[in-house]
Short mmCIF file of C-alpha atoms in Angstrom, two decimals:
data_model
loop_
_atom_site.label_atom_id
_atom_site.label_comp_id
_atom_site.label_asym_id
_atom_site.label_seq_id
_atom_site.Cartn_x
_atom_site.Cartn_y
_atom_site.Cartn_z
CA MET A 1 48.19 123.50 53.53
CA SER A 2 44.92 123.92 54.85
CA SER A 3 41.81 123.36 52.50
CA SER A 4 39.49 126.73 51.98
CA LYS A 5 36.41 124.54 53.12
CA GLY A 6 37.51 123.09 56.42
CA GLY A 7 39.72 125.97 57.86
CA HIS A 8 42.66 125.49 60.06
CA PRO A 9 42.73 121.83 61.29
CA ASN A 10 43.20 122.57 64.83
CA ARG A 11 40.79 125.60 65.07
CA ARG A 12 37.90 125.11 67.57
CA LYS A 13 34.43 124.24 65.07
CA THR A 14 31.90 124.99 67.71
CA SER A 15 31.52 128.11 70.06
CA LYS A 16 30.56 125.91 73.06
CA ALA A 17 33.46 126.15 75.88
CA GLY A 18 34.95 122.77 76.85
CA PRO A 19 35.13 121.79 80.36
CA ALA A 20 37.28 123.93 82.73
CA LYS A 21 40.71 122.74 83.58
CA GLY A 22 40.75 120.94 87.09
CA SER A 23 37.26 120.48 87.40
CA GLY A 24 37.03 117.07 85.85
CA GLY A 25 34.28 118.50 83.56
CA GLN A 26 31.96 119.40 86.53
CA LYS A 27 30.35 122.73 86.16
CA LYS A 28 28.77 122.82 89.62
CA GLY A 29 30.88 124.60 92.22
CA LEU A 30 33.08 122.93 94.76
CA ALA A 31 31.76 122.82 98.53
CA GLY A 32 33.65 124.94 100.82
CA LYS A 33 35.52 124.04 103.28
CA GLY A 34 34.82 126.75 105.98
CA ARG A 35 37.11 129.35 107.53
CA THR A 36 40.62 129.43 107.24
CA LEU A 37 41.92 128.80 111.15
CA LYS A 38 44.61 131.27 112.31
CA ALA A 39 48.24 130.13 113.18
CA GLU A 40 47.26 130.19 116.90
CA ASP A 41 44.52 128.03 116.57
CA ARG A 42 46.15 125.24 114.56
CA PRO A 43 47.13 122.35 116.82
CA TRP A 44 49.62 120.97 114.33
CA HIS A 45 51.42 124.68 113.82
CA LYS A 46 54.45 125.87 116.12
CA SER A 47 52.50 129.26 116.90
CA TYR A 48 49.65 127.07 118.91
CA THR A 49 48.80 128.40 122.29
CA GLY A 50 45.81 125.88 123.33
CA ASP A 51 46.36 124.08 126.36
CA ASP A 52 46.90 120.72 124.49
CA LYS A 53 50.11 121.86 122.87
CA PRO A 54 51.77 118.61 123.51
CA GLN A 55 49.11 116.81 121.56
CA ARG A 56 50.75 118.84 118.65
CA THR A 57 53.40 116.19 117.88
CA GLN A 58 51.09 113.48 118.13
CA TRP A 59 48.90 114.99 115.72
CA LYS A 60 51.38 115.57 113.16
CA GLN A 61 52.73 111.97 113.46
CA ALA A 62 48.92 110.43 113.10
CA LYS A 63 48.84 112.57 109.80
CA GLU A 64 52.12 111.23 108.45
CA ARG A 65 51.41 107.86 109.28
CA ALA A 66 47.88 108.02 107.53
CA LYS A 67 49.72 109.47 104.23
CA ALA A 68 52.18 106.92 104.36
CA ALA A 69 49.30 104.19 104.41
CA SER A 70 47.56 105.87 101.61
CA GLU A 71 50.75 105.93 99.71
CA GLY A 72 51.69 102.07 100.12
CA ARG A 73 54.69 102.68 102.35
CA SER A 74 55.67 102.15 105.96
CA THR A 75 56.83 104.63 108.37
CA ASN A 76 58.51 104.51 111.83
CA ILE A 77 57.56 107.72 113.03
CA GLY A 78 56.55 107.96 116.50
CA LYS A 79 58.05 104.50 117.08
CA ALA A 80 61.10 103.64 119.06
CA LYS A 81 64.37 103.06 116.67
CA PRO A 82 65.63 99.77 116.83
CA LYS A 83 68.70 99.34 118.85
CA ARG A 84 71.48 98.41 117.02
CA ASP A 85 73.38 95.27 117.92
CA GLN A 86 76.74 96.42 119.40
CA ARG A 87 78.13 92.92 119.39
CA ARG A 88 78.52 92.40 115.72
CA ASP A 89 80.40 94.75 112.92
CA GLU A 90 79.77 94.77 109.32
CA ALA A 91 80.58 91.77 107.31
CA GLU A 92 84.17 92.45 105.34
CA MET A 93 85.46 91.31 102.22
CA LEU A 94 89.38 90.54 102.26
CA LEU A 95 90.72 91.25 99.05
CA GLY A 96 94.35 90.10 97.34
CA ARG A 97 95.99 86.70 96.95
CA ASN A 98 98.60 87.29 99.73
CA PRO A 99 96.09 88.82 102.45
CA VAL A 100 93.18 85.99 101.38
CA LEU A 101 95.81 83.40 101.80
CA GLU A 102 97.16 84.58 105.06
CA ALA A 103 93.59 84.95 106.47
CA LEU A 104 92.96 81.38 105.51
CA ARG A 105 95.95 79.93 107.15
CA ALA A 106 95.16 81.80 110.24
CA ARG A 107 91.67 80.38 110.10
CA VAL A 108 89.76 83.54 109.96
CA PRO A 109 85.87 83.02 110.30
CA ALA A 110 84.83 83.22 106.56
CA THR A 111 81.32 82.45 104.67
CA ALA A 112 82.72 81.91 101.11
CA LEU A 113 85.94 82.49 98.81
CA TYR A 114 85.43 84.53 95.46
CA VAL A 115 87.37 83.72 92.77
CA ALA A 116 86.90 85.49 89.19
CA PHE A 117 86.63 83.60 86.06
CA GLY A 118 90.07 83.70 83.98
CA THR A 119 92.07 84.51 87.11
CA ASP A 120 95.73 83.07 86.96
CA LEU A 121 95.87 80.01 89.15
CA ASP A 122 99.02 80.32 90.95
CA GLU A 123 100.40 78.81 93.55
CA ARG A 124 98.81 81.25 96.50
CA VAL A 125 95.36 81.07 94.55
CA ALA A 126 95.45 77.13 94.48
CA GLU A 127 96.45 77.08 97.94
CA SER A 128 93.46 79.45 99.00
CA VAL A 129 91.01 77.24 97.08
CA ARG A 130 92.66 74.05 98.57
CA LEU A 131 92.26 75.65 102.23
CA ALA A 132 88.81 76.61 101.81
CA GLY A 133 87.75 73.31 100.34
CA ASN A 134 89.27 71.81 103.48
CA ARG A 135 87.21 74.02 105.72
CA ASP A 136 83.96 73.26 103.51
CA LEU A 137 83.95 77.03 102.65
CA PRO A 138 82.07 77.37 99.35
CA VAL A 139 84.23 78.52 96.60
CA LYS A 140 81.97 80.89 94.21
CA GLU A 141 83.20 81.80 90.86
CA LEU A 142 82.00 84.64 89.14
CA SER A 143 82.85 87.29 86.54
CA ARG A 144 85.47 89.98 86.99
CA ARG A 145 82.80 92.78 86.85
CA ASP A 146 80.76 90.95 89.16
CA LEU A 147 83.51 90.68 91.56
CA ASP A 148 84.49 94.62 90.81
CA ARG A 149 81.03 95.43 91.78
CA ARG A 150 80.89 93.21 94.87
CA THR A 151 84.11 95.08 96.11
CA ASN A 152 83.32 98.42 94.65
CA ASN A 153 85.99 98.29 92.36
CA ALA A 154 89.00 97.85 94.80
CA LEU A 155 92.01 95.94 93.76
CA HIS A 156 91.40 92.52 93.91
CA GLN A 157 93.81 90.26 92.16
CA GLY A 158 90.70 88.27 91.17
CA ILE A 159 90.11 86.63 94.73
CA GLY A 160 88.15 87.79 97.51
CA LEU A 161 87.50 86.17 101.13
CA GLU A 162 84.02 86.95 102.84
CA VAL A 163 84.68 87.42 106.43
CA GLU A 164 82.38 86.90 109.21
CA PRO A 165 81.48 89.77 111.60
CA TYR A 166 83.26 89.43 114.94
CA ALA A 167 81.13 88.69 117.78
CA TYR A 168 81.52 90.58 120.50
CA ALA A 169 81.17 89.42 124.32
CA ASP A 170 78.84 91.38 126.65
CA PHE A 171 81.00 93.51 129.04
CA LYS A 172 79.14 92.24 132.30
CA GLU A 173 79.30 88.61 130.97
CA LEU A 174 83.00 88.85 130.60
CA LEU A 175 83.45 90.65 134.07
CA ALA A 176 81.45 88.06 135.59
CA THR A 177 83.26 84.97 133.76
CA ALA A 178 86.68 86.69 135.00
CA GLN A 179 85.55 86.82 138.48
CA THR A 180 84.77 83.17 138.56
CA SER A 181 87.66 81.75 136.87
CA GLY A 182 89.43 80.48 139.87
CA THR A 183 92.19 83.12 139.30
CA ALA A 184 92.79 86.69 140.04
CA PRO A 185 90.75 88.67 137.01
CA LEU A 186 93.05 90.02 134.36
CA LEU A 187 91.61 92.34 131.62
CA VAL A 188 93.10 94.73 129.59
CA ALA A 189 91.21 97.98 128.18
CA LEU A 190 92.73 100.24 124.87
CA ASP A 191 92.23 103.72 124.75
CA GLY A 192 92.37 105.06 121.52
CA VAL A 193 94.26 102.28 119.77
CA THR A 194 93.15 102.79 115.97
CA ASP A 195 95.87 100.18 114.43
CA PRO A 196 93.89 96.93 114.08
CA ARG A 197 97.65 95.17 113.93
CA ASN A 198 98.04 96.60 117.27
CA LEU A 199 94.84 95.40 118.21
CA GLY A 200 95.63 91.88 117.06
CA ALA A 201 99.22 91.78 118.91
CA ILE A 202 97.60 93.15 122.22
CA ILE A 203 94.99 90.04 121.80
CA ARG A 204 97.77 87.69 121.36
CA SER A 205 99.70 89.00 124.27
CA THR A 206 96.71 89.03 126.80
CA ALA A 207 95.89 85.55 126.08
CA ALA A 208 99.67 84.51 126.34
CA PHE A 209 100.13 85.91 129.77
CA GLY A 210 96.63 84.81 131.21
CA GLY A 211 94.58 87.52 130.49
CA HIS A 212 90.56 86.96 130.74
CA GLY A 213 89.26 89.40 128.14
CA LEU A 214 89.76 92.70 126.51
CA LEU A 215 87.66 95.72 126.48
CA ILE A 216 87.60 98.44 123.36
CA PRO A 217 85.69 101.64 122.68
CA SER A 218 83.09 101.23 120.52
CA ARG A 219 84.01 104.60 118.36
CA ARG A 220 87.34 106.18 117.25
CA ALA A 221 89.36 102.68 117.71
CA ALA A 222 90.09 99.60 115.85
CA SER A 223 87.87 96.73 115.67
CA VAL A 224 88.05 93.17 115.43
CA THR A 225 88.76 92.95 111.77
CA ALA A 226 90.34 90.21 109.38
CA VAL A 227 93.87 92.20 109.90
CA ALA A 228 93.30 92.27 113.70
CA TRP A 229 92.31 88.54 113.83
CA ARG A 230 95.89 87.59 111.49
CA ALA A 231 97.80 89.45 113.53
CA SER A 232 96.60 87.85 116.89
CA ALA A 233 97.77 84.57 115.53
CA GLY A 234 94.30 82.79 116.26
CA ALA A 235 94.09 83.99 119.84
CA ALA A 236 90.88 86.07 118.85
CA ALA A 237 89.37 82.87 118.74
CA ARG A 238 89.98 82.07 122.29
CA LEU A 239 90.02 85.48 124.19
CA PRO A 240 86.67 87.30 124.58
CA VAL A 241 86.76 90.95 123.35
CA ALA A 242 83.83 93.40 124.72
CA LYS A 243 83.08 96.91 123.25
CA VAL A 244 82.19 99.44 125.88
CA VAL A 245 80.69 103.14 125.04
CA ASN A 246 82.42 104.98 127.67
CA LEU A 247 85.83 103.66 128.95
CA ALA A 248 85.84 105.99 132.08
CA ARG A 249 82.34 104.55 133.28
CA THR A 250 83.74 100.91 132.27
CA VAL A 251 86.89 101.76 134.53
CA LYS A 252 84.48 102.80 137.53
CA ALA A 253 82.42 99.80 136.96
CA CYS A 254 85.59 97.51 137.33
CA GLN A 255 86.62 99.29 140.51
CA GLU A 256 83.29 98.79 141.92
CA ALA A 257 83.34 95.02 140.92
CA GLY A 258 86.70 95.07 143.10
CA LEU A 259 89.51 95.12 140.49
CA MET A 260 92.54 97.78 140.74
CA THR A 261 92.97 99.81 137.94
CA ILE A 262 96.08 100.93 136.34
CA ALA A 263 97.01 103.13 133.23
CA LEU A 264 100.22 102.95 131.33
CA ASP A 265 102.03 106.69 131.24
CA ALA A 266 105.24 107.37 130.69
CA ALA A 267 104.92 110.20 133.06
CA GLY A 268 103.54 107.62 135.81
CA ASP A 269 103.80 107.80 139.60
CA ALA A 270 105.70 104.17 139.73
CA ASP A 271 107.30 101.86 137.34
CA VAL A 272 105.30 98.61 136.23
CA TYR A 273 108.32 96.26 138.10
CA ASP A 274 107.19 98.18 141.12
CA LEU A 275 103.68 97.44 140.79
CA PRO A 276 102.13 96.67 144.38
CA VAL A 277 98.91 95.33 142.77
CA ALA A 278 99.84 92.86 140.42
CA GLU A 279 98.46 89.87 142.30
CA ASP A 280 94.94 91.62 142.99
CA PRO A 281 92.29 91.57 140.56
CA LEU A 282 93.54 93.87 138.02
CA LEU A 283 92.36 96.26 134.55
CA ILE A 284 95.37 97.33 132.65
CA VAL A 285 94.43 100.38 130.31
CA VAL A 286 96.53 101.02 127.34
CA GLY A 287 96.88 104.17 125.47
CA ASP A 288 97.74 104.93 121.86
CA GLU A 289 101.52 105.40 121.14
CA GLY A 290 101.40 108.88 120.60
CA LYS A 291 98.77 110.36 122.95
CA GLY A 292 98.85 107.77 125.66
CA VAL A 293 95.83 107.05 127.96
CA SER A 294 93.34 110.10 127.85
CA ARG A 295 93.46 112.54 130.82
CA LEU A 296 89.87 111.31 131.97
CA VAL A 297 90.55 107.48 132.01
CA ALA A 298 94.20 108.14 133.66
CA GLU A 299 92.62 110.19 136.22
CA THR A 300 89.91 107.23 137.02
CA CYS A 301 92.61 104.79 137.59
CA ASP A 302 93.91 104.02 140.78
CA TYR A 303 97.70 103.89 139.70
CA ARG A 304 99.48 105.39 136.53
CA VAL A 305 102.56 103.49 135.90
CA GLY A 306 105.60 103.47 133.65
CA ILE A 307 107.94 101.56 131.85
CA PRO A 308 111.58 102.85 132.20
CA ILE A 309 113.23 103.41 128.68
CA ALA A 310 116.15 105.11 127.30
CA SER A 311 115.91 108.69 127.10
CA ASP A 312 116.16 108.99 123.67
CA VAL A 313 113.34 107.03 122.84
CA GLU A 314 110.16 108.83 122.89
CA SER A 315 107.61 106.09 123.44
CA LEU A 316 106.95 102.09 123.28
CA ASN A 317 104.39 100.90 120.62
CA ALA A 318 101.26 100.34 122.21
CA SER A 319 101.33 96.31 121.90
CA VAL A 320 105.05 96.08 123.07
CA ALA A 321 104.05 98.32 126.19
CA ALA A 322 101.16 95.80 126.81
CA SER A 323 103.32 92.87 126.50
CA ILE A 324 105.87 94.16 129.03
CA THR A 325 103.13 94.95 131.45
CA LEU A 326 101.29 91.74 131.39
CA ALA A 327 104.84 89.77 131.25
CA GLU A 328 105.62 91.56 134.36
CA VAL A 329 102.12 90.83 135.99
CA GLN A 330 102.43 87.00 135.12
CA ARG A 331 105.92 87.11 136.97
CA GLN A 332 104.73 88.76 139.98
CA ARG A 333 101.85 86.63 140.27
CA ARG A 334 103.99 83.56 139.85
#
């Protein structure tokens, strides 16, 4: 209850008005900024009609950079975006006791082995730790919560292997190496193969039958992951793999370099066993098991050849078709 002398405690006790809000206590008027420009007179406005209209973007960029500098942050406005390194994928974490052990046995390139505290050290975990030690890989123990966070709460069974990003070869360098190898160049290109196990098996077959390299699209296709590396049985360490942006243009580049190009197609004009260019410098294009080689790529190739199979079988697995073709090419070359 307020006293009769003091009145309400929050009531103003003087008739003098306080400083106006937003003026910082200043009574004097603010200086004017001049007249407001019309939209067509503002260089930064889309309705600007002046002769220096191309300078509008530069003006906006300079304004944004000045604002970013005053706020203490960086900006890339007006600068060329840095090119992504197309030769490397992101680092991969391989999880689970069986996959980790298989990867270590196949000597998949790795940077560290992670084991959670309290993990049951069965034979698989014990062998994984021993193999990592033999390769001088660091074995890092961490809490299960930290391993959950590092693996985005995926099922890891208390163990994970950090796999190195695969280093892809440059297409032009790969082609030049094949041309100077002393034997007729033999390259394989994949069109739409998305299964990394098929990719690994084709890498293995290409290396086994004397191929000089493999070409894969940079989009909508399997990359050389730990799964593909295991399926290659170590051949991924010996056979260069290059990523290309446009497969049809890559086929044309190989043709300009003197290679004959063939597309595996069930409805091809000839059988692979009657291939007339097997002894020539050669590029073999293998498509997905279901869709096959895309129309544009198939039309770009010099030949479309098929593998004769029983009529009640729809198609062959991509890796099987590649193996049969590579084996036939090697037979004819011998």
